[in-house]
Coordinates of C-alpha atoms and ligand atoms in Angstrom, one line a residue:
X4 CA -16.8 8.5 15.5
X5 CA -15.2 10.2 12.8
X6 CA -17.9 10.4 9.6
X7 CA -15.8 12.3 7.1
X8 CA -16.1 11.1 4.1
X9 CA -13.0 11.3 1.6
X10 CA -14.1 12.8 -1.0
X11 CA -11.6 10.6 -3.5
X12 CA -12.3 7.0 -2.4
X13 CA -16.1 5.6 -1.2
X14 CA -16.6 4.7 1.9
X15 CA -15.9 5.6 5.9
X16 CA -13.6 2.6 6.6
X17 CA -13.4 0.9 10.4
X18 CA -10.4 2.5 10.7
X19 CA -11.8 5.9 10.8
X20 CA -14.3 4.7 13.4
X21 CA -11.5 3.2 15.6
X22 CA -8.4 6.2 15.2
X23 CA -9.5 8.0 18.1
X24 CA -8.4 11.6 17.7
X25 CA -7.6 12.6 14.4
X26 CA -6.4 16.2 14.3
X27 CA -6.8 19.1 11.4
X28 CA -4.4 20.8 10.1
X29 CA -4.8 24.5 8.4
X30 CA -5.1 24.8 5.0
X31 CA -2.0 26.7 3.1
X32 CA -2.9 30.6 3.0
X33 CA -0.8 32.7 1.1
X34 CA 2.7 32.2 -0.7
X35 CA 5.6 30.7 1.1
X36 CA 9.2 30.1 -0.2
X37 CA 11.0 26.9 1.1
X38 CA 13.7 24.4 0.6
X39 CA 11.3 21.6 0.2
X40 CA 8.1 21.4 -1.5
X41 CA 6.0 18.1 -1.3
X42 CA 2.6 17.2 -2.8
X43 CA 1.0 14.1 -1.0
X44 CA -0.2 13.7 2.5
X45 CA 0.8 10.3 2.4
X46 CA 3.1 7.9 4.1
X47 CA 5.3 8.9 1.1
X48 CA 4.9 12.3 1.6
X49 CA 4.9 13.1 5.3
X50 CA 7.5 10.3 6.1
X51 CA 9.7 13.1 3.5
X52 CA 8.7 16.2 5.6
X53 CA 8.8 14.5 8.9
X54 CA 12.8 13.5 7.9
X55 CA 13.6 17.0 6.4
X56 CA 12.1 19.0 9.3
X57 CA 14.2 16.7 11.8
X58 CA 17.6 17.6 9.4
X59 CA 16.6 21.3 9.5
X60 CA 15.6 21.3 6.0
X61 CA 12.4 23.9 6.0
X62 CA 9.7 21.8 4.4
X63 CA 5.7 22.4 3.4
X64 CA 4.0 19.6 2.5
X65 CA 0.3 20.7 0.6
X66 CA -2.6 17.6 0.8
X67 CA -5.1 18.2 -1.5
X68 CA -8.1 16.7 1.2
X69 CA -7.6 15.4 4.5
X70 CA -4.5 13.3 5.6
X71 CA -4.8 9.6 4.8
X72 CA -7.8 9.9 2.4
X73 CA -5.6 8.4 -0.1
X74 CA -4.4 5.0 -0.1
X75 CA -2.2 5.5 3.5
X76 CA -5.3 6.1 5.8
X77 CA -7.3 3.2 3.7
X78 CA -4.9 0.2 2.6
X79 CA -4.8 -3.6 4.1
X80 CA -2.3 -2.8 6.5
X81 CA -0.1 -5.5 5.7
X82 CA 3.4 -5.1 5.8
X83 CA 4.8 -7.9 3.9
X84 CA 8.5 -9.0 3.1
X85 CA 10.8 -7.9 -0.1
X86 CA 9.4 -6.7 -2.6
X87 CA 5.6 -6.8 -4.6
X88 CA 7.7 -9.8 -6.2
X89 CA 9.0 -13.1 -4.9
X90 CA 12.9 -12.3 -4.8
X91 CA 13.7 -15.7 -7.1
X92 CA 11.4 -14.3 -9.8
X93 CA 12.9 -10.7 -9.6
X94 CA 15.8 -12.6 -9.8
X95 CA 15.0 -13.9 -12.8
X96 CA 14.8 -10.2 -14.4
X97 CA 17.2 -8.5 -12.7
X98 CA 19.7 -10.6 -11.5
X99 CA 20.9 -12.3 -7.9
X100 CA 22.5 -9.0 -7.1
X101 CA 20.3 -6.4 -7.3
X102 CA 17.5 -8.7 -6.4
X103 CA 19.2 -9.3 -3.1
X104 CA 19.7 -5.8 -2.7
X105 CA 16.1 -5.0 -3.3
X106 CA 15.5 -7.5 -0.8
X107 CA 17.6 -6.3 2.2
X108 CA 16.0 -2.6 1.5
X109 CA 12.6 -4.2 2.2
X110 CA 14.0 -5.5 5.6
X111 CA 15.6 -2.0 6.3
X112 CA 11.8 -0.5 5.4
X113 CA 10.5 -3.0 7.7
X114 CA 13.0 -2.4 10.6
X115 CA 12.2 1.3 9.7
X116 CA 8.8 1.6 10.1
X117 CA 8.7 -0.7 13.6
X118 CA 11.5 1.6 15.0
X119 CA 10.0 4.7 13.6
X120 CA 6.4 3.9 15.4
X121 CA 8.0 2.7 18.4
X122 CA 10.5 6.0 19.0
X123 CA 7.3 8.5 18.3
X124 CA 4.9 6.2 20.6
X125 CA 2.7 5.5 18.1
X126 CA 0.4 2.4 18.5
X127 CA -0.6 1.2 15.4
X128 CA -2.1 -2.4 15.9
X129 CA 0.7 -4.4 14.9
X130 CA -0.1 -7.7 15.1
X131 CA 2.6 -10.4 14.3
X132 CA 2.4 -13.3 10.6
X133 CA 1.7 -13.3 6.9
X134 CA 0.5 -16.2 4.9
X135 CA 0.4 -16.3 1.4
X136 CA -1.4 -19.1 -0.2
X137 CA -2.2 -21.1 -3.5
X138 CA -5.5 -20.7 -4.7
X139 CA -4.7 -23.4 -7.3
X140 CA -3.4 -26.5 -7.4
X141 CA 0.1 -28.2 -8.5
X142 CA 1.9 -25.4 -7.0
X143 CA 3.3 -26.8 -3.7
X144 CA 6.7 -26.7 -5.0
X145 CA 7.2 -23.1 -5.9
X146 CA 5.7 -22.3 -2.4
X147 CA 8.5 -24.9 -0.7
X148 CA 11.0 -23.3 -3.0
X149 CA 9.9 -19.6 -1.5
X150 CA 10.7 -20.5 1.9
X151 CA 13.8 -22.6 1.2
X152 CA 15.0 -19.5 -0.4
X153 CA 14.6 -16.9 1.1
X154 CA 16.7 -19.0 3.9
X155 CA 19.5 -19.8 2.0
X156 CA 19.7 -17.2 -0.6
X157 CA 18.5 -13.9 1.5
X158 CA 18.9 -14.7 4.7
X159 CA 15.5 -15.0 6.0
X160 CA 14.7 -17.8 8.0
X161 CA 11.4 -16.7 8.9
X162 CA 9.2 -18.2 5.9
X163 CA 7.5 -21.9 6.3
X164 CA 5.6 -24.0 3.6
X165 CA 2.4 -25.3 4.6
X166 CA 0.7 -28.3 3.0
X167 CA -2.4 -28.0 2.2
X168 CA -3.9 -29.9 5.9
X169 CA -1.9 -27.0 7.7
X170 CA -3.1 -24.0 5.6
X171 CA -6.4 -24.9 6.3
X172 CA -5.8 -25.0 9.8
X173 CA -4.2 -21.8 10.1
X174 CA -6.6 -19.7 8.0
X175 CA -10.2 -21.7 8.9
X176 CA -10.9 -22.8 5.3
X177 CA -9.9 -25.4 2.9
X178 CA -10.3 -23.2 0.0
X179 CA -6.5 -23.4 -0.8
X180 CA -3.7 -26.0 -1.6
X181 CA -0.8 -25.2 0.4
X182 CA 1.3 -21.7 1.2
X183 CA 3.8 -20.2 3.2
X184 CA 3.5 -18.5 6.6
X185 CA 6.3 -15.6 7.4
X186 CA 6.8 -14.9 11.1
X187 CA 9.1 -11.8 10.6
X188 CA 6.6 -9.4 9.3
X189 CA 3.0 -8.3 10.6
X190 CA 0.2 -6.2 10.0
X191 CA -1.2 -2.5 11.3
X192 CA -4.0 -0.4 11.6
X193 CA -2.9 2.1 8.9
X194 CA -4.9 5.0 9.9
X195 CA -3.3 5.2 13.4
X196 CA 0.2 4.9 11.3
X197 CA -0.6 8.1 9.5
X198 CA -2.4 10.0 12.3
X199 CA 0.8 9.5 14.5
X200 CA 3.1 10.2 11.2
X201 CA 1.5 13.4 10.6
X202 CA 1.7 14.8 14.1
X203 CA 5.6 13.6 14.1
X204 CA 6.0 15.9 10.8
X205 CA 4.6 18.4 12.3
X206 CA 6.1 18.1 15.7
X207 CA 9.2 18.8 13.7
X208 CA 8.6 21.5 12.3
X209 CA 7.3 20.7 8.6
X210 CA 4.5 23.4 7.5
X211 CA 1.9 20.5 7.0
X212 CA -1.4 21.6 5.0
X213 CA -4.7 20.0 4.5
X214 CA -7.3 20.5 2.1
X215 CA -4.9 22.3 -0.3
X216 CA -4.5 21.1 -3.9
X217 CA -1.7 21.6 -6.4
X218 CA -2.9 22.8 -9.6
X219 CA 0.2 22.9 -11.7
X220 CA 3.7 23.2 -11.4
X221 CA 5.9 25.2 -12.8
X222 CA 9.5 26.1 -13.1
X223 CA 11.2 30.1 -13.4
X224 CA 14.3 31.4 -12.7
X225 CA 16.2 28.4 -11.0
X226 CA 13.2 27.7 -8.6
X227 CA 10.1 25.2 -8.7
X228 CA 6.2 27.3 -8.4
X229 CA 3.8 24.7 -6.9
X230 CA 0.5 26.9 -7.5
X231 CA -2.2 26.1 -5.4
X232 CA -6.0 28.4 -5.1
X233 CA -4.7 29.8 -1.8
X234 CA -1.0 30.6 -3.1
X235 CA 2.6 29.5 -4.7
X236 CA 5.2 27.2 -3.0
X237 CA 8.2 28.5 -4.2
X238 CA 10.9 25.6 -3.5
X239 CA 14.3 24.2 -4.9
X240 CA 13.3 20.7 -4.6
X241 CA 9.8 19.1 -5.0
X242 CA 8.7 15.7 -4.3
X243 CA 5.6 14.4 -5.8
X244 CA 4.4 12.1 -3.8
X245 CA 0.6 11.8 -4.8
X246 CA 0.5 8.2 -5.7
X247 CA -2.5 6.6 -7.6
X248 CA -3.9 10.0 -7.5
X249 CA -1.8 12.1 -9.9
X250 CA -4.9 13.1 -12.1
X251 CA -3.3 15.5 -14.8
X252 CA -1.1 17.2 -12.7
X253 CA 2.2 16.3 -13.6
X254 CA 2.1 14.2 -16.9
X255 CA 5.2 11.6 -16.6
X256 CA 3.7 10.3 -13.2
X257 CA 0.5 10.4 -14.9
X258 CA 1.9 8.1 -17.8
X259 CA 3.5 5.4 -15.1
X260 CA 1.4 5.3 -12.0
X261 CA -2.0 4.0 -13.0
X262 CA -5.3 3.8 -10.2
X263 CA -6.7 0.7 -9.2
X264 CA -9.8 0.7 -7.2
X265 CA -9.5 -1.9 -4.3
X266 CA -12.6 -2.6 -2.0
X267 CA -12.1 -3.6 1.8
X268 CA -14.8 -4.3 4.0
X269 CA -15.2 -5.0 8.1
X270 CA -17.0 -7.8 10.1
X271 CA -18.9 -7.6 13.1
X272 CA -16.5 -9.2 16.0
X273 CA -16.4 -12.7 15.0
X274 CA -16.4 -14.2 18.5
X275 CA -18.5 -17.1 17.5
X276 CA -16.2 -18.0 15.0
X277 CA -12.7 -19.1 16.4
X278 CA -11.7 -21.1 13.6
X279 CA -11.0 -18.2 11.5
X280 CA -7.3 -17.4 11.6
X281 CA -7.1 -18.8 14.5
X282 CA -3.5 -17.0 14.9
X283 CA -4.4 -13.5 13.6
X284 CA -2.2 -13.8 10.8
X285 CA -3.0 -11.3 7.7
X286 CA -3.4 -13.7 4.5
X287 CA -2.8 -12.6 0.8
X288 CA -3.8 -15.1 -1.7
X289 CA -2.4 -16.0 -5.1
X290 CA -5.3 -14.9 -7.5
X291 CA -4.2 -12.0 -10.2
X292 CA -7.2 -9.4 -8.5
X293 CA -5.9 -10.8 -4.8
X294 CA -8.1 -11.3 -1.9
X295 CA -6.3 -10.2 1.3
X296 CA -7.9 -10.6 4.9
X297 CA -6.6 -10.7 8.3
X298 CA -8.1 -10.4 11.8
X299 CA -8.3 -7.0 13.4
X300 CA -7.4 -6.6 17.5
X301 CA -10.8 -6.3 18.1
X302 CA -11.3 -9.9 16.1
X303 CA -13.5 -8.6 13.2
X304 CA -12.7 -10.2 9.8
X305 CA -11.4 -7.2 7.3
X306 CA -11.3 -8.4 3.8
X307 CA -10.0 -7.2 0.7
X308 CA -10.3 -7.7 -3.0
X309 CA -11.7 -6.3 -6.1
X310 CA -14.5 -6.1 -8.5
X311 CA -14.4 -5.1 -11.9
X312 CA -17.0 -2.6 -11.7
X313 CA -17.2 1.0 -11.1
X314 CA -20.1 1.8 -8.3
X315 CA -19.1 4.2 -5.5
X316 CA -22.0 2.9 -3.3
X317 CA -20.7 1.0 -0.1
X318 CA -23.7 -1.0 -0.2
X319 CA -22.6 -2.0 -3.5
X320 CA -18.6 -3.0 -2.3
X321 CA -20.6 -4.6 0.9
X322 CA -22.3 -7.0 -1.2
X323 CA -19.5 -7.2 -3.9
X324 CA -17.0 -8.1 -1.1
X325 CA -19.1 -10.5 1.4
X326 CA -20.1 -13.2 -1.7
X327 CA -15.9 -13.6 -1.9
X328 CA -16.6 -13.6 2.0
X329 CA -18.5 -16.5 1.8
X330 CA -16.8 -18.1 -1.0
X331 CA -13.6 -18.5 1.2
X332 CA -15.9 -18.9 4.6
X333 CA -19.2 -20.2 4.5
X334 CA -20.1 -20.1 7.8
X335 CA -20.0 -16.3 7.7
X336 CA -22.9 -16.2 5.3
X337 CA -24.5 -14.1 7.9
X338 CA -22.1 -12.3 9.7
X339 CA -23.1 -8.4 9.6
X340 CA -20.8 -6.3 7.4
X341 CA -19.9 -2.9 9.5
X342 CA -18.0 -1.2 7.2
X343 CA -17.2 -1.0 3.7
X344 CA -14.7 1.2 1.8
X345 CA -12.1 1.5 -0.8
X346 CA -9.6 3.4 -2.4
X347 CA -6.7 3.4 -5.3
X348 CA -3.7 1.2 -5.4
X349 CA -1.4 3.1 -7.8
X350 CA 0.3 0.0 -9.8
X351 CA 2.8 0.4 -12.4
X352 CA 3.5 -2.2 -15.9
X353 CA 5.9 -4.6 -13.6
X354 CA 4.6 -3.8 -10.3
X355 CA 7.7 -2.1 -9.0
X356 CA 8.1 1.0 -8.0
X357 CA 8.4 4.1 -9.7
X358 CA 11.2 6.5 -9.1
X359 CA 11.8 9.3 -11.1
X360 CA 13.4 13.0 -11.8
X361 CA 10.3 14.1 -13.7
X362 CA 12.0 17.5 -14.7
X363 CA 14.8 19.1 -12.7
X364 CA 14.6 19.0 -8.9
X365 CA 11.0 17.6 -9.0
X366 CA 11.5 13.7 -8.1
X367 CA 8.1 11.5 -8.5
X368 CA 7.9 8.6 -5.7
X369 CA 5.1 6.3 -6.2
X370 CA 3.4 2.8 -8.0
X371 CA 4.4 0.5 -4.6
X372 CA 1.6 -1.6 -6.5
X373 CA 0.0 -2.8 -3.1
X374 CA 3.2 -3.5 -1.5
X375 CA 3.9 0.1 0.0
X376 CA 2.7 0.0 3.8
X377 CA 6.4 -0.3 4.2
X378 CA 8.0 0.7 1.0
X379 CA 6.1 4.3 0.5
X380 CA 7.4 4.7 4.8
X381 CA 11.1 4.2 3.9
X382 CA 10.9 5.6 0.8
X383 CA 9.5 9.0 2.0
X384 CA 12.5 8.8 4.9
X385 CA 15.1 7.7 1.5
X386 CA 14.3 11.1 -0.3
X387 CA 14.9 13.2 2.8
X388 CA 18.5 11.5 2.7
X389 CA 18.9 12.0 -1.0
X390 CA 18.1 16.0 -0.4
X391 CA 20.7 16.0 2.4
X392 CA 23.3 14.4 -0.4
X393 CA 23.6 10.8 1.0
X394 CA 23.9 7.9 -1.3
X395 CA 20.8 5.8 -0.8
X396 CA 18.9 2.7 -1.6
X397 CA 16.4 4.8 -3.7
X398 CA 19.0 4.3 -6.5
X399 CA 18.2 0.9 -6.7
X400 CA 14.7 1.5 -7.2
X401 CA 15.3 4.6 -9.8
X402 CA 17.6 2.2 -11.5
X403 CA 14.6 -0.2 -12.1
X404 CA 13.2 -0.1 -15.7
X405 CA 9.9 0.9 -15.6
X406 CA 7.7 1.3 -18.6
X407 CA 5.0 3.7 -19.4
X408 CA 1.5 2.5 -19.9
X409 CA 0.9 1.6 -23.7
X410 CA -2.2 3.7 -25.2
X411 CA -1.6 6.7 -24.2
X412 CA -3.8 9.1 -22.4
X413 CA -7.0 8.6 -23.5
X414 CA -6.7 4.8 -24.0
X415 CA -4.7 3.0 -21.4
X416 CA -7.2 3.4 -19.2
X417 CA -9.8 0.9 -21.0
X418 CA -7.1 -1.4 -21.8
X419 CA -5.7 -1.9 -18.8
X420 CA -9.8 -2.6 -18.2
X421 CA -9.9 -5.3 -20.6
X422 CA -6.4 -6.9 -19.1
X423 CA -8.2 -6.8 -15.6
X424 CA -11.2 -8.2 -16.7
X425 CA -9.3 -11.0 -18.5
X426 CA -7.2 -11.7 -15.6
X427 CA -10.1 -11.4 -13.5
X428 CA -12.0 -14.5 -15.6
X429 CA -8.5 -16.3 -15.7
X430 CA -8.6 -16.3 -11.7
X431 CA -12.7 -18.1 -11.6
X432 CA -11.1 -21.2 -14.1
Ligands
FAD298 C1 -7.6 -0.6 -0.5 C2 -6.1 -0.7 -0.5 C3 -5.5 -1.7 0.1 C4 -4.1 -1.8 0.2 N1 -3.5 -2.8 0.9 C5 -2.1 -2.8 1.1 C6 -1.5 -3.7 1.9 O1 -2.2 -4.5 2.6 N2 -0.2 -3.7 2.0 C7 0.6 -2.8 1.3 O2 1.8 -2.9 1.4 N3 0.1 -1.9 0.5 C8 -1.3 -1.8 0.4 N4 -1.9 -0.8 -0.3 C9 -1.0 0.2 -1.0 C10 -0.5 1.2 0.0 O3 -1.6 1.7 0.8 C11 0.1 2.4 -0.8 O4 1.2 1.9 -1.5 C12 0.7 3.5 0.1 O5 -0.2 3.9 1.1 C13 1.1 4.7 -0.8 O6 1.3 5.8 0.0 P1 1.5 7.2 -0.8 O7 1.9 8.2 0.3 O8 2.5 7.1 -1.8 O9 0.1 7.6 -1.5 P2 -1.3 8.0 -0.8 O10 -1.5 7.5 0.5 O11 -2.3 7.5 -1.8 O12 -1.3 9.5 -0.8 C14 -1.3 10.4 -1.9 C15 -2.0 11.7 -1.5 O13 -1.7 12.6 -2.5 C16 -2.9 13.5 -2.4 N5 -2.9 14.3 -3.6 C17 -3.2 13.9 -4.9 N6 -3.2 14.9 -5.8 C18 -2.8 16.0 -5.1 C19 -2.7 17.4 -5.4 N7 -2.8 17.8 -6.7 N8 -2.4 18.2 -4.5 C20 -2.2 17.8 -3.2 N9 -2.4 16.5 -2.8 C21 -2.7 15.6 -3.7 C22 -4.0 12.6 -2.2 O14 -5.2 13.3 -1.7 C23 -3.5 11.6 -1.3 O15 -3.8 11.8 0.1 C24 -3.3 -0.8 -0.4 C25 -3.9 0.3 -1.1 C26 -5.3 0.4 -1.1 C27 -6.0 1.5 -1.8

């Protein structure tokens, strides 16, 4: 088994234990001049050097620990539809048009990403449905509204409502009041995703680098400097593509993209327990700080949420995690927890994402604000089009208005605290 432990989120999650071979890849030694610079060993970031290398770009992509020790080795694994927003409330803000747009570039991600795995032989778990469901009541409407339009209006005839009788059939509890269940989307082991991803890159070609950090970047004489302790990327274009994890690096990403721990932990195999999702559907509920669980192939319950509290200990995100176990399934109140892990969702003011040209020829890509198993795939894929000088759909996200955090440095931090914790309460009423 694989017992590194990242040394920027807590934990050695079950997919570590279950990747099989996970290869290293040399740290950067000594100064290199490229077309392509890119920070972020990410989906964002190695879907972007996997792309250029195939176009012939020359690429080297710097990752400041190991490959997927950000949110890409770590995350839910659920692929979703659209975007982080039902389209009829984007709607609402931006209009039927670009809404619709928005939409269709999720379902090109989605189509992306299967075809991407499937033509580099990557098995990554997939595993067919979504459900998202109502963890209040009075809201059976809105949910029989998604599905109607998503049919009508986008196209998608793959979303159902369920009444409350049927939800609690198809997840095993009767802990919610109704919900939709989307058959044209799935869910994936993500570490195997970004194990296979990586290789791909650097099967093309890209210079990929572990355990190599960015320390500042700079700009001289028509170039961009990415220093780094072991030596200077001197590129033309660079892509920052470090997510939640921007620390003080570059400080417009900083000012946009803000961390958000999110806790995940693995069941023993639950054969005893066949009532829980009986049809291995991944489930995302409706609660502000959202608990999101699915089934894994080997039929262990992995289950997500969040605590407002700041331990590192994965005793501590065991225990945190398995009471909201047992509040949505009692009968698991003494199921053995395996694993337990976390790591940062980087979320922006109206949970879209953030797409930038931070200073010339350095573009920003992050903030998928939990929705980027697919989005932070095609996105990476997007930018290595827009270097090659195609028109893409990453003009409709740069074209979304997205606010910095109010407070500033020092203070947004404990504000955006204080609207958690409030949100957090607002969720128990
Ligand atoms: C617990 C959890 C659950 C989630 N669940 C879901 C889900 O179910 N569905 C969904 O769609 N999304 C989910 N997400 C979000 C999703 O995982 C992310 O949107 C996506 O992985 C972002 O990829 P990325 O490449 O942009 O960033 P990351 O994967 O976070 O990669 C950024 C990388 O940049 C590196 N880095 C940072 N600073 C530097 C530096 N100075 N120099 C070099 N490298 C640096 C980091 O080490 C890191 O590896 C979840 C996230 C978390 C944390």
């Amino acid at each position: 088994m694989d017992s590194w432990q990242s040394p920027i989120a807590p934990g050695i999650s079950w997919y570590q234990a279950t990747v099989g071979e996970r290869p290293a890849y040399p740290a950067l030694d000594g100064s290199k001049s490229v077309d392509v610079a890119i920070i972020g060993g990410g989906y964002t970031g190695l879907q972007a050097a996997c792309n250029l290398a195939k176009a012939g770009v020359s690429v080297a992509l710097i990752e400041a620990n190991r490959f997927g020790d950000g949110a890409s080795g770590r995350n839910g694994g659920q692929m979703g539809t659209g975007q982080r927003w039902w389209p009829e409330d984007l709607e609402k803000e931006i209009g039927y048009e670009r809404s619709k747009a928005l939409f269709d570039m999720a379902e090109d991600a989605k189509r992306y990403l299967l075809d991407f795995a499937e033509t580099h032989g990557i098995d990554m778990d997939y595993m067919p449905g979504q459900m998202n469901v109502s963890h209040k009541p009075g809201h059976d409407r809105d949910y029989r509204a998604n599905a109607e339009i998503a049919a009508e209006r986008y196209g998608y005839p793959h979303i159902a409502f369920m009444d409350a009788q049927e939800a609690a059939e198809r997840l095993g509890t009767k802990d919610y009041y109704c919900g939709v269940r989307d058959t044209g989307t799935g869910h994936i082991h993500p570490l195997k995703l970004l194990v296979g991803l990586a290789r791909a890159a650097h099967a093309a070609g890209a210079h990929i680098h572990e355990m190599t950090k960015a320390t500042a970047i700079r700009q001289a004489g028509g170039k961009t400097l990415v220093d780094t302790p072991a030596g200077t990327l001197t590129a033309d274009r660079v892509l920052i593509a470090t997510n939640a994890y921007i620390g003080d690096l570059e400080p417009k990403t900083a000012a946009h993209i803000m961390p958000i721990g999110s806790f995940i932990a693995a069941t023993a195999p639950l054969d005893d327990f066949p009532h829980v999702i009986p049809g291995g559907e991944a489930v995302a509920d409706s609660r502000f700080v959202v608990r999101y669980f699915r089934k894994s192939k080997d039929n262990r319950l992995l289950f997500g949420g969040r605590e407002v509290y700041s331990s590192r200990d994965p005793r501590d995100t065991a225990n945190a995690i398995r009471k909201q176990i047992v509040d949505t399934y009692p009968a698991l109140r003494d199921v053995e927890i395996t694993h337990a892990w976390g790591g940062n969702v980087g979320i922006t003011m109206p949970r879209q994402p953030f797409v930038r040209e931070v200073m010339p020829g350095v573009t920003s890509i992050g903030g998928y604000s939990g929705h980027g198993v697919m989005l932070s795939n095609y996105c990476g894929k997007l930018y290595a089009d827009m270097v090659a000088g195609k028109a893409t759909d990453l003009d409709h996200l740069a074209s979304l208005k997205i606010p910095a955090f109010p407070g500033g440095r020092h203070m947004r931090t404990p504000l955006l605290f204080l609207a958690l914790t409030w949100f957090a309460l607002r969720d128990r009423l």
